[in-house]
Short mmCIF file of C-alpha atoms in Angstrom, two decimals:
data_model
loop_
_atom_site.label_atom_id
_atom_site.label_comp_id
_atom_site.label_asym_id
_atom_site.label_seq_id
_atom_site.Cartn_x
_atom_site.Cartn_y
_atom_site.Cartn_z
CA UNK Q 1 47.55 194.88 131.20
CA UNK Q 2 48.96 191.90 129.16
CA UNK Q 3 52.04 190.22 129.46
CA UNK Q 4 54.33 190.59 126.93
CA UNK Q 5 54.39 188.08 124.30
CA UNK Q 6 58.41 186.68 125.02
CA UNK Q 7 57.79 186.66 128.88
CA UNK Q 8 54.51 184.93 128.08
CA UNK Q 9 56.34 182.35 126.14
CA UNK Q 10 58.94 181.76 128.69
CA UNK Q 11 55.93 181.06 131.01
CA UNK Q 12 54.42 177.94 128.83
CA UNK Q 13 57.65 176.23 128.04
CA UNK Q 14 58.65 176.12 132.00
CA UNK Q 15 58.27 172.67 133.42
CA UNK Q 16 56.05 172.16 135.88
CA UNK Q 17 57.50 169.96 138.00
CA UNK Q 18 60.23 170.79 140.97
CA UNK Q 19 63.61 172.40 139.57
CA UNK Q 20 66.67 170.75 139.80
CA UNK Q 21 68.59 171.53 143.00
CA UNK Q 22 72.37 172.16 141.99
CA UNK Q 23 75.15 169.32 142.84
CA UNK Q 24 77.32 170.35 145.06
CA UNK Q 25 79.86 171.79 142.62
CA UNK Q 26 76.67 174.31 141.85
CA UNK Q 27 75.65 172.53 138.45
CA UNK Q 28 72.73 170.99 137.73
CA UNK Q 29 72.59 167.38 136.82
CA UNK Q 30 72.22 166.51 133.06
CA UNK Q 31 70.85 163.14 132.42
CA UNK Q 32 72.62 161.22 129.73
CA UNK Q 33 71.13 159.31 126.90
CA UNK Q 34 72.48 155.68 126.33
CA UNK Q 35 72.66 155.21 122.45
CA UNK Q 36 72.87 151.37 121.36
CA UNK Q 37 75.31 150.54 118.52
CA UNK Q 38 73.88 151.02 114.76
CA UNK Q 39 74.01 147.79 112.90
CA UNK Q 40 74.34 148.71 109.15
CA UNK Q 41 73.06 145.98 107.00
CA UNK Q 42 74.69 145.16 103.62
CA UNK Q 43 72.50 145.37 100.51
CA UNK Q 44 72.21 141.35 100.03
CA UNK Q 45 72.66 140.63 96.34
CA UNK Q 46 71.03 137.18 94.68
CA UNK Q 47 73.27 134.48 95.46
CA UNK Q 48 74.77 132.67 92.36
CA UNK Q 49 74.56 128.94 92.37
CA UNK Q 50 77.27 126.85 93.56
CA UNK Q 51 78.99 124.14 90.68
CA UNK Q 52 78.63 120.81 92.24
CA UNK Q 53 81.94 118.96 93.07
CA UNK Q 54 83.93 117.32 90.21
CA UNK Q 55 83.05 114.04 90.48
CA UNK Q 56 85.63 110.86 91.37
CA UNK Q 57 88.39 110.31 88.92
CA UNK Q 58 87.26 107.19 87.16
CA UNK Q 59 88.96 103.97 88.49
CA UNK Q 60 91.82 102.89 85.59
CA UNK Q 61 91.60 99.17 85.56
CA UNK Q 62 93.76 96.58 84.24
CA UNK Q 63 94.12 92.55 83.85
CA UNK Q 64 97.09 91.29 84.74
CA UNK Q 65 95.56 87.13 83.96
CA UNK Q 66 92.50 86.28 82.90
CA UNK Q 67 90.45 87.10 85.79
CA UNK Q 68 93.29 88.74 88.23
CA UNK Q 69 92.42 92.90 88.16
CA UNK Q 70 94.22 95.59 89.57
CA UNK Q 71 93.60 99.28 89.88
CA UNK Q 72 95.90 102.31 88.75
CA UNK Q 73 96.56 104.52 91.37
CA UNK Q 74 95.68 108.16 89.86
CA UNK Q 75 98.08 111.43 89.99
CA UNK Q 76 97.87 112.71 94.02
CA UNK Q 77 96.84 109.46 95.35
CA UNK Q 78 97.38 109.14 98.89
CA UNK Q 79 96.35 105.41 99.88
CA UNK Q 80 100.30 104.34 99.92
CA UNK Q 81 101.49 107.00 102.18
CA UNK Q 82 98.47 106.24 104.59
CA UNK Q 83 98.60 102.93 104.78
CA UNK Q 84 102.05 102.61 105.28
CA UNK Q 85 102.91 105.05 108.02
CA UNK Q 86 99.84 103.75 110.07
CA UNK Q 87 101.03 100.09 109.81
CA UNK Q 88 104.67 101.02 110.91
CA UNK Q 89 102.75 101.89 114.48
CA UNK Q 90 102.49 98.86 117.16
CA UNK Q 91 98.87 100.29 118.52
CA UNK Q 92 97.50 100.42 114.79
CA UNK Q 93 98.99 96.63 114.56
CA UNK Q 94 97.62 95.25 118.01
CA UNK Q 95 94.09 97.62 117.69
CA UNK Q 96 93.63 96.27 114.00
CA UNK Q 97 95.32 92.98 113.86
CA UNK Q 98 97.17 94.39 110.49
CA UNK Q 99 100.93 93.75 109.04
CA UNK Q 100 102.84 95.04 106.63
CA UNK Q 101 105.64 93.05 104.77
CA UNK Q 102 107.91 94.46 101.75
CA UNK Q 103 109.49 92.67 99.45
CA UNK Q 104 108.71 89.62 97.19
CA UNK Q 105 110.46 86.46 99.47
CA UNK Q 106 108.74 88.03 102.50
CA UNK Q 107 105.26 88.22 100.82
CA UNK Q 108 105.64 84.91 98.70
CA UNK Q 109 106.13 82.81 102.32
CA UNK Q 110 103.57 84.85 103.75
CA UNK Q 111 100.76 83.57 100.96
CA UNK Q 112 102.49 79.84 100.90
CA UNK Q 113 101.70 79.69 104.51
CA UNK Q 114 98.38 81.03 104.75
CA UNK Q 115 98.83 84.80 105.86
CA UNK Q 116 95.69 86.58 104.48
CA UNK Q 117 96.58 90.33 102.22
CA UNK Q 118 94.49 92.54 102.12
CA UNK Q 119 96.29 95.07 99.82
CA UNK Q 120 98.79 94.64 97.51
CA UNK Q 121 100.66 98.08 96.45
CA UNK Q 122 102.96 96.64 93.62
CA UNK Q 123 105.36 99.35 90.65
CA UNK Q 124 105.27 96.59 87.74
CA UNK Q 125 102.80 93.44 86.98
CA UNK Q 126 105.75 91.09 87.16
CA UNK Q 127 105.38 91.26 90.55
CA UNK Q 128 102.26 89.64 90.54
CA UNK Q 129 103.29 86.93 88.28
CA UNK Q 130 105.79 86.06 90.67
CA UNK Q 131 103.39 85.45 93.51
CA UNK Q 132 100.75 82.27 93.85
CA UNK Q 133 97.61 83.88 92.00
CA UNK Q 134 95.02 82.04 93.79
CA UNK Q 135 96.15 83.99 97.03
CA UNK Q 136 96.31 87.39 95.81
CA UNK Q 137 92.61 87.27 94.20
CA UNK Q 138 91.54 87.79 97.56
CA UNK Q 139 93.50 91.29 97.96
CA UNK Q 140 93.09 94.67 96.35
CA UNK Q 141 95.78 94.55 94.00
CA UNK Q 142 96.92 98.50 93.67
CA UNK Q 143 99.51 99.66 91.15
CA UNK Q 144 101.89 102.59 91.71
CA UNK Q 145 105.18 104.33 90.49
CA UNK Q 146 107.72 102.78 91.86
CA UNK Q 147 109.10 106.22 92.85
CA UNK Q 148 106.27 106.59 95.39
CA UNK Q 149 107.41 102.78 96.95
CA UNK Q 150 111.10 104.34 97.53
CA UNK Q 151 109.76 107.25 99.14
CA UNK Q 152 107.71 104.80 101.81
CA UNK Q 153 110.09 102.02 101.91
CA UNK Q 154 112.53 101.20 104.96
CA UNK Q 155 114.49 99.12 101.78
CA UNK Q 156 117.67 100.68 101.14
CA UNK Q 157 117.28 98.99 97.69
CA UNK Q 158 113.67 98.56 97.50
CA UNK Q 159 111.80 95.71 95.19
CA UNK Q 160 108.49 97.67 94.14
CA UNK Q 161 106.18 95.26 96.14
CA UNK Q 162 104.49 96.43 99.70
CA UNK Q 163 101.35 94.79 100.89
CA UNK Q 164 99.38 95.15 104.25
CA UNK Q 165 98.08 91.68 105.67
CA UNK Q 166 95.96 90.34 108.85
CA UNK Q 167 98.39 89.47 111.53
CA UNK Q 168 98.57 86.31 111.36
CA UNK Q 169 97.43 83.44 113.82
CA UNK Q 170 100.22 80.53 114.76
CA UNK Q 171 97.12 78.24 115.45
CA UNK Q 172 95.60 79.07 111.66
CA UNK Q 173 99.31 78.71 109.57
CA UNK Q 174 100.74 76.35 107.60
CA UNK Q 175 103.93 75.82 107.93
CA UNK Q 176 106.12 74.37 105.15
CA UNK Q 177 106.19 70.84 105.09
CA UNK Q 178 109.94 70.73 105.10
CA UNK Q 179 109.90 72.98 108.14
CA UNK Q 180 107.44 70.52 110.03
CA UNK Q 181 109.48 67.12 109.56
CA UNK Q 182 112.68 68.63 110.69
CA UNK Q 183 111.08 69.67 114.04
CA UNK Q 184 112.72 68.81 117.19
CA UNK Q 185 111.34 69.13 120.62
CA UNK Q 186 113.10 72.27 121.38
CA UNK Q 187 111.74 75.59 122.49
CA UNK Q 188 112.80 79.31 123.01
CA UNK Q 189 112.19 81.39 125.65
CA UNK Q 190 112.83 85.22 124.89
CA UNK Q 191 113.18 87.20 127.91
CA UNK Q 192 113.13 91.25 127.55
CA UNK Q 193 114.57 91.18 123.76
CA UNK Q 194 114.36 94.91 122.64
CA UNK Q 195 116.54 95.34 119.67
CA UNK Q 196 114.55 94.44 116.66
CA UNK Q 197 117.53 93.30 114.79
CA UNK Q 198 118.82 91.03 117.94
CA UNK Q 199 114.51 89.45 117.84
CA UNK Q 200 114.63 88.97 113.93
CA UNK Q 201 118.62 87.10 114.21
CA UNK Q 202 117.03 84.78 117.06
CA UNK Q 203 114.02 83.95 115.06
CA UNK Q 204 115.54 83.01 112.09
CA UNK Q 205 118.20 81.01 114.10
CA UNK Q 206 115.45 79.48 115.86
CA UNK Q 207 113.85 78.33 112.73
CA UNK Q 208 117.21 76.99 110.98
CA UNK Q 209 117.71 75.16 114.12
CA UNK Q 210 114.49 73.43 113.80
CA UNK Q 211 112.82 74.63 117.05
CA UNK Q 212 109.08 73.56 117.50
CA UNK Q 213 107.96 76.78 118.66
CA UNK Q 214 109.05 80.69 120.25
CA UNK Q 215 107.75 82.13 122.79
CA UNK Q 216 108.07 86.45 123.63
CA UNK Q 217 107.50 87.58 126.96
CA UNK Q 218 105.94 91.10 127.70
CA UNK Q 219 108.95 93.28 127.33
CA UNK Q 220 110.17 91.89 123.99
CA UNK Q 221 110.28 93.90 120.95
CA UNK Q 222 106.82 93.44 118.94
CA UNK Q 223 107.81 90.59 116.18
CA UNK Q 224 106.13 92.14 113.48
CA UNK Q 225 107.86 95.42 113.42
CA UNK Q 226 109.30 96.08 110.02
CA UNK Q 227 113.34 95.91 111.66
CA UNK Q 228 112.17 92.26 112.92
CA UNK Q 229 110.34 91.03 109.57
CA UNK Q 230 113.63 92.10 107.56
CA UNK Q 231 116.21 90.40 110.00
CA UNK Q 232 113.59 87.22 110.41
CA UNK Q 233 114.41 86.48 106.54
CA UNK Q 234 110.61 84.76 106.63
CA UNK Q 235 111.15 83.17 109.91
CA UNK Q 236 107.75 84.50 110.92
CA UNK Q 237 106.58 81.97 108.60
CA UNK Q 238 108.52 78.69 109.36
CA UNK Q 239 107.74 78.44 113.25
CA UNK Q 240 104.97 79.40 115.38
CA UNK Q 241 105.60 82.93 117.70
CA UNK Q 242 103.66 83.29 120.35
CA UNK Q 243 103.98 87.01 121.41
CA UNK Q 244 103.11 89.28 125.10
CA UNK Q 245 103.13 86.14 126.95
CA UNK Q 246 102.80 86.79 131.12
CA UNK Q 247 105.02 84.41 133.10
CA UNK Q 248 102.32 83.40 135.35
CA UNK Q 249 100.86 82.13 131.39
CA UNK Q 250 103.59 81.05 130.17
CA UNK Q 251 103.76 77.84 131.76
CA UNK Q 252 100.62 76.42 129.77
CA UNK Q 253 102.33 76.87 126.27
CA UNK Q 254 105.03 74.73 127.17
CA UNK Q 255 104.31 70.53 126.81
CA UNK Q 256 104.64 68.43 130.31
CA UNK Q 257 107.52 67.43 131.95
CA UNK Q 258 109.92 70.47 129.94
CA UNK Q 259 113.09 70.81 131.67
CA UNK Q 260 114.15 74.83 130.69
CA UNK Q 261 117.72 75.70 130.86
CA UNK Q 262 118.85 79.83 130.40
CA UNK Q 263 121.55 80.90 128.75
CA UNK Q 264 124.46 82.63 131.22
CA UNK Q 265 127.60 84.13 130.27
CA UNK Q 266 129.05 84.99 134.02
CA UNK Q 267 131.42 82.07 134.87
CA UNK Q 268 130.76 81.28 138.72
CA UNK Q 269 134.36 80.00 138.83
CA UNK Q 270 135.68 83.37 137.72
CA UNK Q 271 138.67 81.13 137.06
CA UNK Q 272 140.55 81.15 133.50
CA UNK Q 273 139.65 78.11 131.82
CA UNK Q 274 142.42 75.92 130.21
CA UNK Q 275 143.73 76.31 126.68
CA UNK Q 276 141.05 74.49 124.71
CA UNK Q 277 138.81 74.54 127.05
CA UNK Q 278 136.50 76.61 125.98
CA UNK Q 279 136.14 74.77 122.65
CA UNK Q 280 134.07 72.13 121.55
CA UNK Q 281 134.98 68.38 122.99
CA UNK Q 282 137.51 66.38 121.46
CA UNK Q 283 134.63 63.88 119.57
CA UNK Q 284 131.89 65.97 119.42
CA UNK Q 285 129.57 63.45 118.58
CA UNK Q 286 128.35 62.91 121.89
CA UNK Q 287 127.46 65.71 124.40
CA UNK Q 288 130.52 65.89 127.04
CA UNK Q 289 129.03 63.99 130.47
CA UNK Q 290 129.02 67.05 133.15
CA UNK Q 291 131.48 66.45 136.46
CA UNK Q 292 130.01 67.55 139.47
CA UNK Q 293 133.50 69.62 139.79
CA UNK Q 294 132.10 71.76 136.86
CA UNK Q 295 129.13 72.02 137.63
CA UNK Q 296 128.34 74.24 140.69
CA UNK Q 297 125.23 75.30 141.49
CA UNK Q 298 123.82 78.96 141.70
CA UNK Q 299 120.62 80.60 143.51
CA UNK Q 300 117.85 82.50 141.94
CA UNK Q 301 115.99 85.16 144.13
CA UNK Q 302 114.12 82.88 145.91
CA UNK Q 303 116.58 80.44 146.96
CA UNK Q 304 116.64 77.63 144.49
CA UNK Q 305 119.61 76.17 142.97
CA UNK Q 306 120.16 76.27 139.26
CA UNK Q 307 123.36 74.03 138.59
CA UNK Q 308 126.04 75.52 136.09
CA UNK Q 309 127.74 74.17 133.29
CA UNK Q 310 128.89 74.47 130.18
CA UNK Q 311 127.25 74.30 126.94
CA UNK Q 312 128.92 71.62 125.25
CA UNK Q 313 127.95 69.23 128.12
CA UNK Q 314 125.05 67.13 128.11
CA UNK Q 315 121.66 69.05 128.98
CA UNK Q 316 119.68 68.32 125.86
CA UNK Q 317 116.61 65.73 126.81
CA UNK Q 318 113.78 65.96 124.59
CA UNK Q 319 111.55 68.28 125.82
CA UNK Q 320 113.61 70.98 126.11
CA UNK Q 321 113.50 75.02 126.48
CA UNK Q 322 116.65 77.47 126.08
CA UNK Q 323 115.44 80.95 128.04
CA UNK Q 324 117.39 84.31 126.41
CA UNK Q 325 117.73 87.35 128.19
CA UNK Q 326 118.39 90.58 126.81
CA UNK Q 327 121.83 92.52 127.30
CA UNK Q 328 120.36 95.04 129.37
CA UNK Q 329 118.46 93.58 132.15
CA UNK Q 330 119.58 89.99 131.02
CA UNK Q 331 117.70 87.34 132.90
CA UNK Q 332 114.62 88.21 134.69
CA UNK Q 333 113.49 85.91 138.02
CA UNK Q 334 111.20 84.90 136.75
CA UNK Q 335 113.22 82.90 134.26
CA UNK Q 336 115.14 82.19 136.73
CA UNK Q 337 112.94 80.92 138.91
CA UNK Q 338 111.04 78.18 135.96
CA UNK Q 339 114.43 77.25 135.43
CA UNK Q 340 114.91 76.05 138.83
CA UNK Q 341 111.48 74.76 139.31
CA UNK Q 342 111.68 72.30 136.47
CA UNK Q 343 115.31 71.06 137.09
CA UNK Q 344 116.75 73.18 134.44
CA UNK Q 345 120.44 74.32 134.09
CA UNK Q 346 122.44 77.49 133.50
CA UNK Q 347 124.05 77.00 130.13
CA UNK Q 348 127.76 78.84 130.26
CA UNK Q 349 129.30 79.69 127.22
CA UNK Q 350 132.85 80.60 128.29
CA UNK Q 351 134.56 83.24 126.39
CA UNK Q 352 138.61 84.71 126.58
CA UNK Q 353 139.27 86.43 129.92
CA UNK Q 354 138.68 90.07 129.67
CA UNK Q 355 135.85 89.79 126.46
CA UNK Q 356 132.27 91.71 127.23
CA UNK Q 357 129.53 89.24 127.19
CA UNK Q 358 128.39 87.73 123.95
CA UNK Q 359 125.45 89.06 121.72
CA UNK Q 360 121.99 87.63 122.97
CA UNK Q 361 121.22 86.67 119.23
CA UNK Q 362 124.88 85.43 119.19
CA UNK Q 363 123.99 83.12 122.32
CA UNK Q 364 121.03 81.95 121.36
CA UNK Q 365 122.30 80.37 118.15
CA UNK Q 366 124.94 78.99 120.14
CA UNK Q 367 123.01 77.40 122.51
CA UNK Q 368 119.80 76.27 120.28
CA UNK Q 369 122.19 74.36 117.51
CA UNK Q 370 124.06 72.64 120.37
CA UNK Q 371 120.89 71.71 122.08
CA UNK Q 372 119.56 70.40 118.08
CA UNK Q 373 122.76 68.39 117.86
CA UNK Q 374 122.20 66.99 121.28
CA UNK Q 375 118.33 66.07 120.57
CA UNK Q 376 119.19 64.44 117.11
CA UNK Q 377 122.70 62.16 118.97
CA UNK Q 378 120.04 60.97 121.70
CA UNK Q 379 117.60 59.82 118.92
CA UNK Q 380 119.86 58.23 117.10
CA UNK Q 381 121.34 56.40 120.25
CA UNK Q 382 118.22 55.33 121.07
CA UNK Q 383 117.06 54.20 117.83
CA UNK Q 384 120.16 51.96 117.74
CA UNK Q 385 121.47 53.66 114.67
CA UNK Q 386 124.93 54.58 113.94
CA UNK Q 387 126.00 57.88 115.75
CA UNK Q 388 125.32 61.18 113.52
CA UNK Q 389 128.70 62.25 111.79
CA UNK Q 390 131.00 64.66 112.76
CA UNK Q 391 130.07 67.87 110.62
CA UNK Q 392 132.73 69.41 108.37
#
């Protein structure tokens, strides 16, 4: 007899394979199906074509002469802002040999001297008038609200003229001619000047005194930061600067047979000095003759003695270097030490009992217009012409 149909059923949709033993917990094991995430793509639509970017404002340009052009700075523009903050950096000056100098005196001795711009950023044409126009041809000449040269300017009263130059090279200037025939043999040292006002002071001291060059040790404050250019008054532009000089280089910038004397405000005799004494000599036509009582001598690191006098006295002797330390760390030994190997002297300038040392810009003018006086005396003397006249 058949089977009945449901049993028969039963019979063809049975697996033929083994059953599943139960798991220990008596149910059988129930293999899982891993489903993989469902990416649902968007219904792309035709893409609409981009407008092409607005081109360039036009350049505005303008003549200030006949054959001098300059360009109007449009609404937004940037360039002034740029320029100006990188050349206020010492790494963007040394890595690109670039300047920048404000104000018209400061650019105008610049171009007389042969400083090469590069970009002039100026608020009216006067400005330009006012400069030598055969110089400034060679420079993008940039105008700009003067509102935007306030807002870069370290002026407190600014003058609407900025302009970024090469640095320039002492061996390439030209120095004014006036500068040149007042020369005298005498050089500066500058040992570890930081302040930028104190370096800007001693340069412009240095080139009222006449001195024939300056040289900056590694340590100093970098001579063409914008503090330095605006105390210098355009001293950067009367007398060569030699900057980041070694002292194992230093040497070889100096002319044979140099005798280099430092300036030192610590009185070995830590004695009061008498009324007067401190003052300039009674006829200070001639330097005062040094005694060996007031002169004692001092050691440097290594030994050798530097003798010590005062400044008034005769030390001046054509060629001659005046080393400045900074108030800090004042002199180094190494200053010390080409003092004392080219029979230099320590240069006292004695002040009241009890009073800190003197300024080192206050110093070196001190010392380098005493040392000019000296120089000048001595070639007068030896020209057999009458001595120079008392001053004032």
């Amino acid at each position: 007899m058949a089977a009945p149909w449901p049993a028969l059923r039963r019979a063809l949709l049975r697996p033929r394979g083994p059953r599943a033993q139960p798991g220990p917990g008596g149910r059988r094991g129930v293999r899982a199906l891993r489903r993989s995430p469902v990416r649902v793509l968007q219904p792309q639509s035709p893409r609409e074509p981009q407008p092409p970017p607005p081109p360039p404002p036009a350049v505005e340009r303008s003549a200030a002469a006949p054959g001098l052009w300059y360009e109007k700075a449009a609404a937004g523009d940037r360039r002034l802002g740029k320029v100006v903050t990188i050349a206020k950096s010492k790494k963007f000056r040394d890595n690109h040999g670039k300047v920048l100098l404000e104000g018209h005196r400061l650019i105008k001795d610049a171009l007389e001297a042969g400083a090469v711009p590069q970009t002039l950023f100026f608020s009216t044409v006067r400005h330009l008038k006012l400069l030598p126009e055969a110089e400034i041809k060679r420079a993008s000449l940039v105008k700009v609200k003067f509102e935007d040269i306030k807002t870069w300017s370290d002026l407190v009263t600014p003058q609407g003229l900025l302009g970024i130059f090469s640095k320039p090279d002492p061996a390439k200037m030209s120095y004014p001619a006036a500068q040149l025939a007042n020369s005298l043999p005498l050089l500066l040292i500058c040992d570890n000047i930081r302040d930028p006002g104190n370096l800007g002071t001693i340069l412009r001291s240095a080139a009222g005194a006449g001195c024939e060059k300056v040289l900056l040790t590694k340590g100093c404050v970098d001579p063409w930061e914008p503090k330095v250019l605006r105390a210098g008054m355009g001293a950067h532009f009367r007398v060569p600067i030699i900057a980041s000089l070694d002292w194992e280089s230093l040497p070889t910038n100096l002319p044979a047979g140099i005798q280099v004397c430092v300036a030192d405000n610590n009185d070995p005799s830590s004695t009061s000095l008498p009324r007067g004494a401190a003052s300039a000599p009674a006829s200070p036509t001639a330097p005062v003759k040094s005694s060996p009582k007031a002169a004692p001598e001092l050691e440097d690191e290594e030994g050798a003695a530097i003798p010590v006098q005062h400044y008034y006295e005769d030390w001046a002797r054509a060629p001659v270097a005046v080393v400045v330390g900074g108030e800090t760390q004042g002199l180094s030994p190494a200053a010390l030490g080409l003092a004392a190997s080219t029979g230099g002297r320590r240069l006292l300038i004695p002040v009241v009992p009890g009073v800190d040392s003197l300024n080192s810009a206050i110093a070196a003018g001190i010392l380098l217009f005493e040392g000019r006086r000296q120089l000048l005396w001595r070639h007068k003397q030896e020209d057999g012409r009458q001595k120079l006249p008392v001053p004032g």
